Short mmCIF file of C-alpha atoms in Angstrom, two decimals:
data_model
loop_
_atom_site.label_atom_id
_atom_site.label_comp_id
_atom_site.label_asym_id
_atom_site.label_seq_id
_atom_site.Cartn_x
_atom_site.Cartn_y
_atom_site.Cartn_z
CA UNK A 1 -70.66 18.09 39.02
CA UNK A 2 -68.34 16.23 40.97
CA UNK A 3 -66.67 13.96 38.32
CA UNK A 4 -65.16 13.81 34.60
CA UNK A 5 -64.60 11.67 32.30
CA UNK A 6 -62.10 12.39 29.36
CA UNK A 7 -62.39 9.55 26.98
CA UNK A 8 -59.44 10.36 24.63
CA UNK A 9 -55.95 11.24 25.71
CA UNK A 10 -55.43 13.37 22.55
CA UNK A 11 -54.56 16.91 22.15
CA UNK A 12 -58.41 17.88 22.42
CA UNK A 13 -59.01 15.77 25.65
CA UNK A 14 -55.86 17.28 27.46
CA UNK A 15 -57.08 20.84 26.25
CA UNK A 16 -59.85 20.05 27.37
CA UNK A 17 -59.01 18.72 31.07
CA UNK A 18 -56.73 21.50 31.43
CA UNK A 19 -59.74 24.43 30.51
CA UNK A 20 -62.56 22.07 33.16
CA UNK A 21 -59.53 23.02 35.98
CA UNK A 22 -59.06 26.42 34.64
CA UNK A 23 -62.99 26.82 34.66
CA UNK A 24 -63.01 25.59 38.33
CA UNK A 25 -63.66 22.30 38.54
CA UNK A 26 -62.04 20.37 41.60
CA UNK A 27 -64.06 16.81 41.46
CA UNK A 28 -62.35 13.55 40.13
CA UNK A 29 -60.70 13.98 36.39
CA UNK A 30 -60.28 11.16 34.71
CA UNK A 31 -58.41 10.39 31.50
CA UNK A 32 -59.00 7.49 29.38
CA UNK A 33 -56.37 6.66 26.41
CA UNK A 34 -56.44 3.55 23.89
CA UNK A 35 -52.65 4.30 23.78
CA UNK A 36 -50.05 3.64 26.29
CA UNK A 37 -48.71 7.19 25.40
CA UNK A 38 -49.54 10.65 27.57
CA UNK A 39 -50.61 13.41 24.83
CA UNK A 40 -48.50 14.04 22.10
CA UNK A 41 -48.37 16.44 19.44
CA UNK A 42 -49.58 14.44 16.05
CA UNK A 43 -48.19 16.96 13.28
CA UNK A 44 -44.88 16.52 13.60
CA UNK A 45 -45.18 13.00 13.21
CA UNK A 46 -45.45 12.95 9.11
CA UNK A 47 -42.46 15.78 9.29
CA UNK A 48 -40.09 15.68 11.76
CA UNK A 49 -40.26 12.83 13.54
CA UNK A 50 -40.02 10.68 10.59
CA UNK A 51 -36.82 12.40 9.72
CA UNK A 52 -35.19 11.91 12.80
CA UNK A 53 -34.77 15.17 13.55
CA UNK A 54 -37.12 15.30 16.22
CA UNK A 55 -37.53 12.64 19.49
CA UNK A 56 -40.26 11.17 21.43
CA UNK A 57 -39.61 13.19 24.39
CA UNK A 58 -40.17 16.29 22.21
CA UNK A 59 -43.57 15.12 21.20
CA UNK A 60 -44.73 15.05 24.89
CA UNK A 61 -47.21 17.80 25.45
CA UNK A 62 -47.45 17.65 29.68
CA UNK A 63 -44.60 17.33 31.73
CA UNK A 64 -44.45 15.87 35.36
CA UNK A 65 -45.23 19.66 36.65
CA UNK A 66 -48.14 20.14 34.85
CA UNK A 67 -49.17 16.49 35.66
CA UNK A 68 -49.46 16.90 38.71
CA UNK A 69 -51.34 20.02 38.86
CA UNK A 70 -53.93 18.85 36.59
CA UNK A 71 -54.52 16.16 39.20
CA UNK A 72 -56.28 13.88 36.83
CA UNK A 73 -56.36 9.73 36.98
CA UNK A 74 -54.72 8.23 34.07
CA UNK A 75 -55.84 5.18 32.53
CA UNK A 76 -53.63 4.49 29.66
CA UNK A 77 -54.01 1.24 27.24
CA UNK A 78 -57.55 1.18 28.11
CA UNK A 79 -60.77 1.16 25.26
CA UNK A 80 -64.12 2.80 25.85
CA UNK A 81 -66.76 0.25 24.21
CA UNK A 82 -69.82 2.25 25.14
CA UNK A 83 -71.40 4.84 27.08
CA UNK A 84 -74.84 3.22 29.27
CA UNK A 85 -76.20 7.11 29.74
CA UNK A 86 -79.07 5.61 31.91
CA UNK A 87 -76.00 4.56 34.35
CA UNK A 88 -73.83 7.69 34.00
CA UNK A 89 -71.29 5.07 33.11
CA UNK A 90 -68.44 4.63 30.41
CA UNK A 91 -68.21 1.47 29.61
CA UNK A 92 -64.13 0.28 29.21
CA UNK A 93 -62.73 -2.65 28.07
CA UNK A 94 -63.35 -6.29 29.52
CA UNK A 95 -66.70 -4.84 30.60
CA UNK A 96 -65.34 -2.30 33.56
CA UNK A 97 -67.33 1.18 34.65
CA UNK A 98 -66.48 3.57 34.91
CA UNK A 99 -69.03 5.78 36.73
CA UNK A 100 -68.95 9.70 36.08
CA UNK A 101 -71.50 12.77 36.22
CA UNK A 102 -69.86 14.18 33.11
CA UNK A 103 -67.92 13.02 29.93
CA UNK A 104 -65.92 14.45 27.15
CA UNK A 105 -65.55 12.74 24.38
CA UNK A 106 -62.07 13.55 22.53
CA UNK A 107 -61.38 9.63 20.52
CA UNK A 108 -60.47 11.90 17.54
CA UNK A 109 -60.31 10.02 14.46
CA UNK A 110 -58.98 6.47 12.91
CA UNK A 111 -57.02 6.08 9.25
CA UNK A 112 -59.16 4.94 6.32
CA UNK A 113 -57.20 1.62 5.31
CA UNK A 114 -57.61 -0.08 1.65
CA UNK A 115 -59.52 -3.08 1.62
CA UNK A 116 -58.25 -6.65 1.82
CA UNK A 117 -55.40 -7.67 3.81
CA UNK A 118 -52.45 -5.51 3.86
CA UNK A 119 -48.96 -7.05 3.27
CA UNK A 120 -46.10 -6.00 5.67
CA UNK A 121 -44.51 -3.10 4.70
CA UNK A 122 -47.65 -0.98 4.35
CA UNK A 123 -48.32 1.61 6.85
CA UNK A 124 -50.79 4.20 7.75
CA UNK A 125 -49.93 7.11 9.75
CA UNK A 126 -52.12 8.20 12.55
CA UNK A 127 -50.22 7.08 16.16
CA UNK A 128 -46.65 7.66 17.69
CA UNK A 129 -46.39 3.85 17.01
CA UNK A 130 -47.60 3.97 13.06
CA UNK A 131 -44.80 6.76 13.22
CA UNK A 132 -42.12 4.32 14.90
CA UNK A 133 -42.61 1.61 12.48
CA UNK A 134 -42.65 3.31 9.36
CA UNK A 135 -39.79 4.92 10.18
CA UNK A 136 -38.04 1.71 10.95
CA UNK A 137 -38.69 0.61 7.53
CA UNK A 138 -37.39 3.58 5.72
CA UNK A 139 -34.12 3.13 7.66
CA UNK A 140 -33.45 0.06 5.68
CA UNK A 141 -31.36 2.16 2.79
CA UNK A 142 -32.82 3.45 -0.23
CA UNK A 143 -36.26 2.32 -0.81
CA UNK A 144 -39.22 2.20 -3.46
CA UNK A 145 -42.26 4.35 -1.73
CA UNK A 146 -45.64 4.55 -2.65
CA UNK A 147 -47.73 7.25 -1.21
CA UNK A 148 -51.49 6.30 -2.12
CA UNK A 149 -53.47 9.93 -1.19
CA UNK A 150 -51.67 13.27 -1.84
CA UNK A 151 -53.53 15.26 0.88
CA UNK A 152 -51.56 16.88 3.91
CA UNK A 153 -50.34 13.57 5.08
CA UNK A 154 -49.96 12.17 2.35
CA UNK A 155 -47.84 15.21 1.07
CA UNK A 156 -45.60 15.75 4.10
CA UNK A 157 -44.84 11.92 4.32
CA UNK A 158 -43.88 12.31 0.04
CA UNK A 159 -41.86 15.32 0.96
CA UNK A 160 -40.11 13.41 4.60
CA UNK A 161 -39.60 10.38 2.39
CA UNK A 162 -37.70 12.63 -0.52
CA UNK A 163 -35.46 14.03 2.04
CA UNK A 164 -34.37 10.88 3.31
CA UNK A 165 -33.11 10.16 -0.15
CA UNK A 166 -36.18 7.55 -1.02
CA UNK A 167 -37.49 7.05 -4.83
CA UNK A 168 -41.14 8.41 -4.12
CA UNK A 169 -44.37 8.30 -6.08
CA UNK A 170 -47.62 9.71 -4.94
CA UNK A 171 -50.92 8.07 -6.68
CA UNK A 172 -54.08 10.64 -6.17
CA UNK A 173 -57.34 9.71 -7.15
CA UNK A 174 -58.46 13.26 -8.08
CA UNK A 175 -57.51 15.49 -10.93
CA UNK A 176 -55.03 17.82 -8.73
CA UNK A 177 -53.78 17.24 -4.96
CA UNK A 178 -56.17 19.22 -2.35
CA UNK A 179 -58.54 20.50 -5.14
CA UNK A 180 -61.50 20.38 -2.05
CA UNK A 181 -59.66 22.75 -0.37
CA UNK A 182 -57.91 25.15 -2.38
CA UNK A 183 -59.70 24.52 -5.80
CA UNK A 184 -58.45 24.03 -9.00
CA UNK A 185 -55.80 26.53 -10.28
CA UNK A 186 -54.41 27.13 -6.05
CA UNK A 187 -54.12 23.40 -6.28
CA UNK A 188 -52.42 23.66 -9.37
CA UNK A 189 -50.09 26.00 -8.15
CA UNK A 190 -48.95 23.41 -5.25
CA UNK A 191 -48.97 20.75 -7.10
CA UNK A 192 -45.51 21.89 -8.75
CA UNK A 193 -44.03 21.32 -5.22
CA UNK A 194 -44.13 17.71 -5.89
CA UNK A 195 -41.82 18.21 -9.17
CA UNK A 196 -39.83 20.52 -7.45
CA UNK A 197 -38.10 17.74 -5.62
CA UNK A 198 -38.04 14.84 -7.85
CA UNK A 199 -41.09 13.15 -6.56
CA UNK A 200 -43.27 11.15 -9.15
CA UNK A 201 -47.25 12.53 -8.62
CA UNK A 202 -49.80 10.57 -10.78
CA UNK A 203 -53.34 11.71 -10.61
CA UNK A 204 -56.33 10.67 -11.95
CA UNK A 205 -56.21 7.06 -10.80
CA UNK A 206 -57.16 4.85 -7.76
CA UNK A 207 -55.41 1.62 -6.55
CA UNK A 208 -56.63 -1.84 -7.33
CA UNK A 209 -54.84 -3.83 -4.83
CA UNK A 210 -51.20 -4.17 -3.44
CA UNK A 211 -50.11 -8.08 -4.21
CA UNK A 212 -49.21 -9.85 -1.18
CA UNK A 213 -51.56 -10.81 1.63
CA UNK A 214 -51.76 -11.10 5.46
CA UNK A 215 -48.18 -10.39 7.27
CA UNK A 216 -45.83 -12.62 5.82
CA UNK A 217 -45.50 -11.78 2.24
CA UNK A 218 -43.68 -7.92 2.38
CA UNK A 219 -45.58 -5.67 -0.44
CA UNK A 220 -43.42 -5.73 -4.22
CA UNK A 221 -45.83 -3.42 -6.26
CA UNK A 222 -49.30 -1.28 -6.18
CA UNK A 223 -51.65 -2.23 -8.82
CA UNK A 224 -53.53 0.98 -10.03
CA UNK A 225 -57.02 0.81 -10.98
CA UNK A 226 -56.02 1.32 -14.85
CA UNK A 227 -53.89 -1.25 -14.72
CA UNK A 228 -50.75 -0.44 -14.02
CA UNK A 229 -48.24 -1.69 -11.51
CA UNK A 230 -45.59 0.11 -9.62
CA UNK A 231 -42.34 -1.08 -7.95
CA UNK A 232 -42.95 -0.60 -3.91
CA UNK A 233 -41.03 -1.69 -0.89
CA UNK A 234 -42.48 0.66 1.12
CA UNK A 235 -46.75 2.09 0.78
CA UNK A 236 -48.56 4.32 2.53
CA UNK A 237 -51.60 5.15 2.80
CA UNK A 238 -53.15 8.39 3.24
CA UNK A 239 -56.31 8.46 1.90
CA UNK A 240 -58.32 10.35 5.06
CA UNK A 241 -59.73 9.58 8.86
CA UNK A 242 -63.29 8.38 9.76
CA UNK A 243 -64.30 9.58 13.33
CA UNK A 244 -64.01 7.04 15.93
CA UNK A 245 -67.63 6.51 16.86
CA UNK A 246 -67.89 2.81 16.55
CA UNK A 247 -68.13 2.36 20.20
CA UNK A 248 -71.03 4.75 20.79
CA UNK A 249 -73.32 2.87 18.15
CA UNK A 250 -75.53 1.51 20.64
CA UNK A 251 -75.92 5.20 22.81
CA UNK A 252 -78.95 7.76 22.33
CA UNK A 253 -76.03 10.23 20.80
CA UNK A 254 -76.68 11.05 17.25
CA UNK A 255 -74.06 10.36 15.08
CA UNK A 256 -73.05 11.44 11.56
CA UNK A 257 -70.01 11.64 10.03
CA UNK A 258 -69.14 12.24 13.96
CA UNK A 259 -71.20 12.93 17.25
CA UNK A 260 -74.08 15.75 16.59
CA UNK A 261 -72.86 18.80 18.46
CA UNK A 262 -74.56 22.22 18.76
CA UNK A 263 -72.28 25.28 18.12
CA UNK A 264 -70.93 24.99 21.93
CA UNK A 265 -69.54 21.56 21.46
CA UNK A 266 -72.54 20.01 23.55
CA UNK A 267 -74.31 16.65 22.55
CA UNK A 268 -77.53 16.22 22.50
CA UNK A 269 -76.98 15.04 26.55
CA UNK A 270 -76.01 18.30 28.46
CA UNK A 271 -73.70 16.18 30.63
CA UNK A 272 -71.59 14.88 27.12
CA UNK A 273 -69.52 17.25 24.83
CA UNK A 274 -67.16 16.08 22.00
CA UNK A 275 -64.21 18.01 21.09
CA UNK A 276 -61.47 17.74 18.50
CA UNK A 277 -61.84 15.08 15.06
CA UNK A 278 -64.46 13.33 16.30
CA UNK A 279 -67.38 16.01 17.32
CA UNK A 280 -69.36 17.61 14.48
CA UNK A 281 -69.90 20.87 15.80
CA UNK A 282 -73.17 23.11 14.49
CA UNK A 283 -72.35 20.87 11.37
CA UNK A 284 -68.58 20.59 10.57
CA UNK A 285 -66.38 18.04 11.11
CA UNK A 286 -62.77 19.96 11.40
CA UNK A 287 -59.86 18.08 11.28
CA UNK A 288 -57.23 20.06 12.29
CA UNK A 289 -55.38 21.33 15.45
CA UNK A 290 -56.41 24.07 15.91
CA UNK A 291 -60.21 23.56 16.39
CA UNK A 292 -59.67 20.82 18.47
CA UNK A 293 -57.32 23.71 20.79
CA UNK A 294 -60.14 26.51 20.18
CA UNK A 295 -63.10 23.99 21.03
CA UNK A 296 -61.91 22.46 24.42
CA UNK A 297 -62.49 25.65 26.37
CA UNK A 298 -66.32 26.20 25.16
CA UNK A 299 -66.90 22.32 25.47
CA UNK A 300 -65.77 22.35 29.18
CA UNK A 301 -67.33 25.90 30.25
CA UNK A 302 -70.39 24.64 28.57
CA UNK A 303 -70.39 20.96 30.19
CA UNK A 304 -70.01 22.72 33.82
CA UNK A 305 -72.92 24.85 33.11
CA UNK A 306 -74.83 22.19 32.06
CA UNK A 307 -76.04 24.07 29.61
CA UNK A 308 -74.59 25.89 26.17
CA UNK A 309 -73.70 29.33 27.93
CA UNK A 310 -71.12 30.13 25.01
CA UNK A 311 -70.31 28.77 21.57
CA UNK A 312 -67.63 28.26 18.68
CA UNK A 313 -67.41 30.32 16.39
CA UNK A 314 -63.30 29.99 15.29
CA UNK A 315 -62.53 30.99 11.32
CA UNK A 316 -61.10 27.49 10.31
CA UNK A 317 -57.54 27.39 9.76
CA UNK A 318 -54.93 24.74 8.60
CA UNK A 319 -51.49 24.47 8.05
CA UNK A 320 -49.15 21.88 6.00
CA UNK A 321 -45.15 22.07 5.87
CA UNK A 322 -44.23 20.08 2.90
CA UNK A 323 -40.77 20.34 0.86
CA UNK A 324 -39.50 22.69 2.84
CA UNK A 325 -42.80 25.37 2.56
CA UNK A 326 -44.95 25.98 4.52
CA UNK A 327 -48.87 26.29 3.06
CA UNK A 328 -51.72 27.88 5.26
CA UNK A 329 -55.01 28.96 4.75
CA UNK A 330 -57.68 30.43 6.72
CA UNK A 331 -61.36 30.92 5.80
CA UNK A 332 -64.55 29.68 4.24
CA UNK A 333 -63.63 29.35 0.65
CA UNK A 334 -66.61 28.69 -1.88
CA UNK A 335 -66.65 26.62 -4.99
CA UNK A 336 -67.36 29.97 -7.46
CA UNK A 337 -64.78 31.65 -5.44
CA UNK A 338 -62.10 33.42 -7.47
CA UNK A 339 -58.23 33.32 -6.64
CA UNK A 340 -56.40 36.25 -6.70
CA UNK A 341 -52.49 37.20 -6.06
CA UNK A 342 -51.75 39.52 -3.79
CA UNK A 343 -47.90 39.26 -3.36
CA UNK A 344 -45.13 37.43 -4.44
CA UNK A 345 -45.00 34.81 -6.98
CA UNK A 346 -45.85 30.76 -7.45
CA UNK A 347 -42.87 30.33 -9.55
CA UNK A 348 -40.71 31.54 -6.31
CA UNK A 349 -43.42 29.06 -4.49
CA UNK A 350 -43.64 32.16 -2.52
CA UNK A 351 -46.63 34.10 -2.46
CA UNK A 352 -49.86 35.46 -0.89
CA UNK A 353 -53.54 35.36 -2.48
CA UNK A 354 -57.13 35.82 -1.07
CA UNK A 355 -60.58 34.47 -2.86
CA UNK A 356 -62.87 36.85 -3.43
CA UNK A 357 -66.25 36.67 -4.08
CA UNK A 358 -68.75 39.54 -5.00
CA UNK A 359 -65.98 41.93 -4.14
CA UNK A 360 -65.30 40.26 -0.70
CA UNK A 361 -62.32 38.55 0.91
CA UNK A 362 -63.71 34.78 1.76
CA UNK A 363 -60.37 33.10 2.71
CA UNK A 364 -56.69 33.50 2.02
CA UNK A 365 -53.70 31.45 1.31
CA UNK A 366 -50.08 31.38 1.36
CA UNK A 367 -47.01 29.79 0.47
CA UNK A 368 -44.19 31.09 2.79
CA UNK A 369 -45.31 34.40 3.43
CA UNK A 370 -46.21 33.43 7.39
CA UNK A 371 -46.26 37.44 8.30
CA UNK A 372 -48.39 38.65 5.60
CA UNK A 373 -50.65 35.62 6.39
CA UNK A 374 -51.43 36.27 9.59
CA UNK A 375 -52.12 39.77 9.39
CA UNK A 376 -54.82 39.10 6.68
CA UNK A 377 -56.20 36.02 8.58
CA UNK A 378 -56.91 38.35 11.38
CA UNK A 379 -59.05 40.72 9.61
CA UNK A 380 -60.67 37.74 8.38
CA UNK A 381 -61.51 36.50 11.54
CA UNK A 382 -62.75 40.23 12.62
CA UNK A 383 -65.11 40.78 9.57
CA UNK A 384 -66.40 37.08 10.12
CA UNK A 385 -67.48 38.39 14.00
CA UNK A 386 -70.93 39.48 14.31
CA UNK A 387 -71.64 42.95 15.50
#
């Protein structure tokens, strides 16, 4: 293989260049962003970033060093609009080849959006530019915010917005905040963090419409699908990601709910691996930073074999700093899974506790107890290794 293709200048498609020079490979790299940015990191962008406490150049996850070892070809502010496999070409924007012998496709994942127009003042927070511009807004003083989706985004933008002194509401359409993930009485538990700091959380309820349209009027108020209306200078929303396939609609690649992967990250093209938010790999779909990390070294190993030589077989594993706490979890939890304590306590909104099921550990969480954590997500990730 004498040439790459990286179509994504995200965390997975750096990880990913960086493992295909690791594994050996000396041909022509080439990295294609839809941003003018190099990689950044994305997390702190709901947390610290927002706050101030934390600068662009801190974000930056190459230097000039590293750069220039990697030896790639950058091509920043540039859109892939479809792969031609019967070329071996990417196809970029304003119809340009780009001609390559293998591809990696890292495009991660774009913010669902509400439909209808949305009025200025309404954000969603995906990019180191979404970052930039909320963040301008909620330096105008004290401001009304809205927070439609009280997942981990939505959540750490609630808790960046309380710290900054904002009036902050958070409308969830479920029952309880990240009931998919932790079920119903963890959830519960977490929940209280919400309280804690004076943040109003109303679940239950969806959103109608926010009054105002196109980019001149500036959002007043979210209408809620029962009918209410609240006060907002300032809405967010965070109600998920959809993978960004678009552009490979009209390739051979399955797609669903992301492009089809096998366990080692490889399409159904031996020459074309995804990595990161937008490959579903042996089924899953895992948004979070560390698959897209753990993937990029099986993806490239596997793409320079031609072949899948080695697989992915990670225990998922996500992380969320909100109000000050930080919540992790690790494992495969099941819906008849039951919660148990195993130190500490949720009134401290400090404490450890696994889910069991049929007198086995499935997956563990914690609230602040980082040490503890680790330690048990460890033997986790031994017991889930087969023998």
């Amino acid at each position: 293989m004498k040439s790459v293709a990286v179509i994504g200048a995200s965390l997975a498609g750096l990880y990913t260049a960086r493992a295909l020079r690791a594994e050996g490979f000396d041909g022509r790299l080439v990295i294609v962003g839809d941003e003018h940015h190099r990689p950044y990191d994305r997390p702190p962008l709901s947390k610290d970033f927002l706050t101030g406490t934390t600068g662009q150049d801190q974000l930056a996850l190459t230097d000039a060093e590293e750069s220039a070892e990697l030896d790639a070809e950058w091509l920043l502010g540039t859109r892939a609009t479809g792969l031609d496999t019967a070329a071996g070409a990417v196809l970029l924007d304003h119809g340009r080849p780009l001609t390559t012998d293998g591809v990696v496709l890292a495009t991660g994942a774009a913010p669902r959006r509400l439909p209808g127009p949305a009025p200025a003042g309404t954000h969603t927070l995906r990019t180191l530019d979404d970052a930039r511009a909320l963040r301008a807004d909620l330096t105008r003083g004290p401001v009304r915010v809205v927070v439609i989706g009280a997942g981990f985004i939505g959540a750490e933008v609630a808790s960046s917005c309380a710290a900054l002194g904002h009036d902050v509401t958070v409308v969830e359409a479920a029952p309880l905040p990240l009931l998919p993930q932790l079920g119903a009485e963890m959830a519960r538990l977490c929940t209280a963090l919400h309280a804690d700091h004076g943040v109003t959380l109303l679940t239950g309820t969806g959103v109608a419409g926010l009054p105002g349209a196109g980019a001149g009027p500036r959002v007043t108020s979210v209408e809620l699908s029962d009918g209410r209306r609240l006060p907002a200078d300032v809405v967010v929303v965070g109600i998920g990601v959809r993978p960004h396939t678009d552009w490979l609609a009209s390739s051979t690649l399955p797609l669903d709910d992301g492009v089809v992967c096998d366990a080692g990250c490889v399409t159904a093209l031996p020459n074309v691996v995804a990595v990161g938010d937008v490959a579903r790999v042996a089924g899953v779909r895992a948004e979070h930073w560390t698959s897209a990390t753990e993937q990029a070294t099986v993806a490239a190993r596997n793409l320079l074999a031609g072949r899948t030589v080695t697989t992915h077989r990670a225990l998922p594993y996500f992380w969320s700093d909100q109000y000050g706490v930080r919540l992790q979890f690790a494992g495969r939890r099941g819906p008849q899974d039951t919660p148990r304590i195993l130190e500490g306590s949720p009134d401290d909104r400090s404490f450890l506790a696994c889910y069991e099921r049929d007198g086995r550990t499935t997956a563990v969480l914690a609230l602040n107890r980082p040490r503890p954590f680790m330690r048990h997500r460890g033997e986790l990730a031994r017991a889930a290794q087969p023998l």
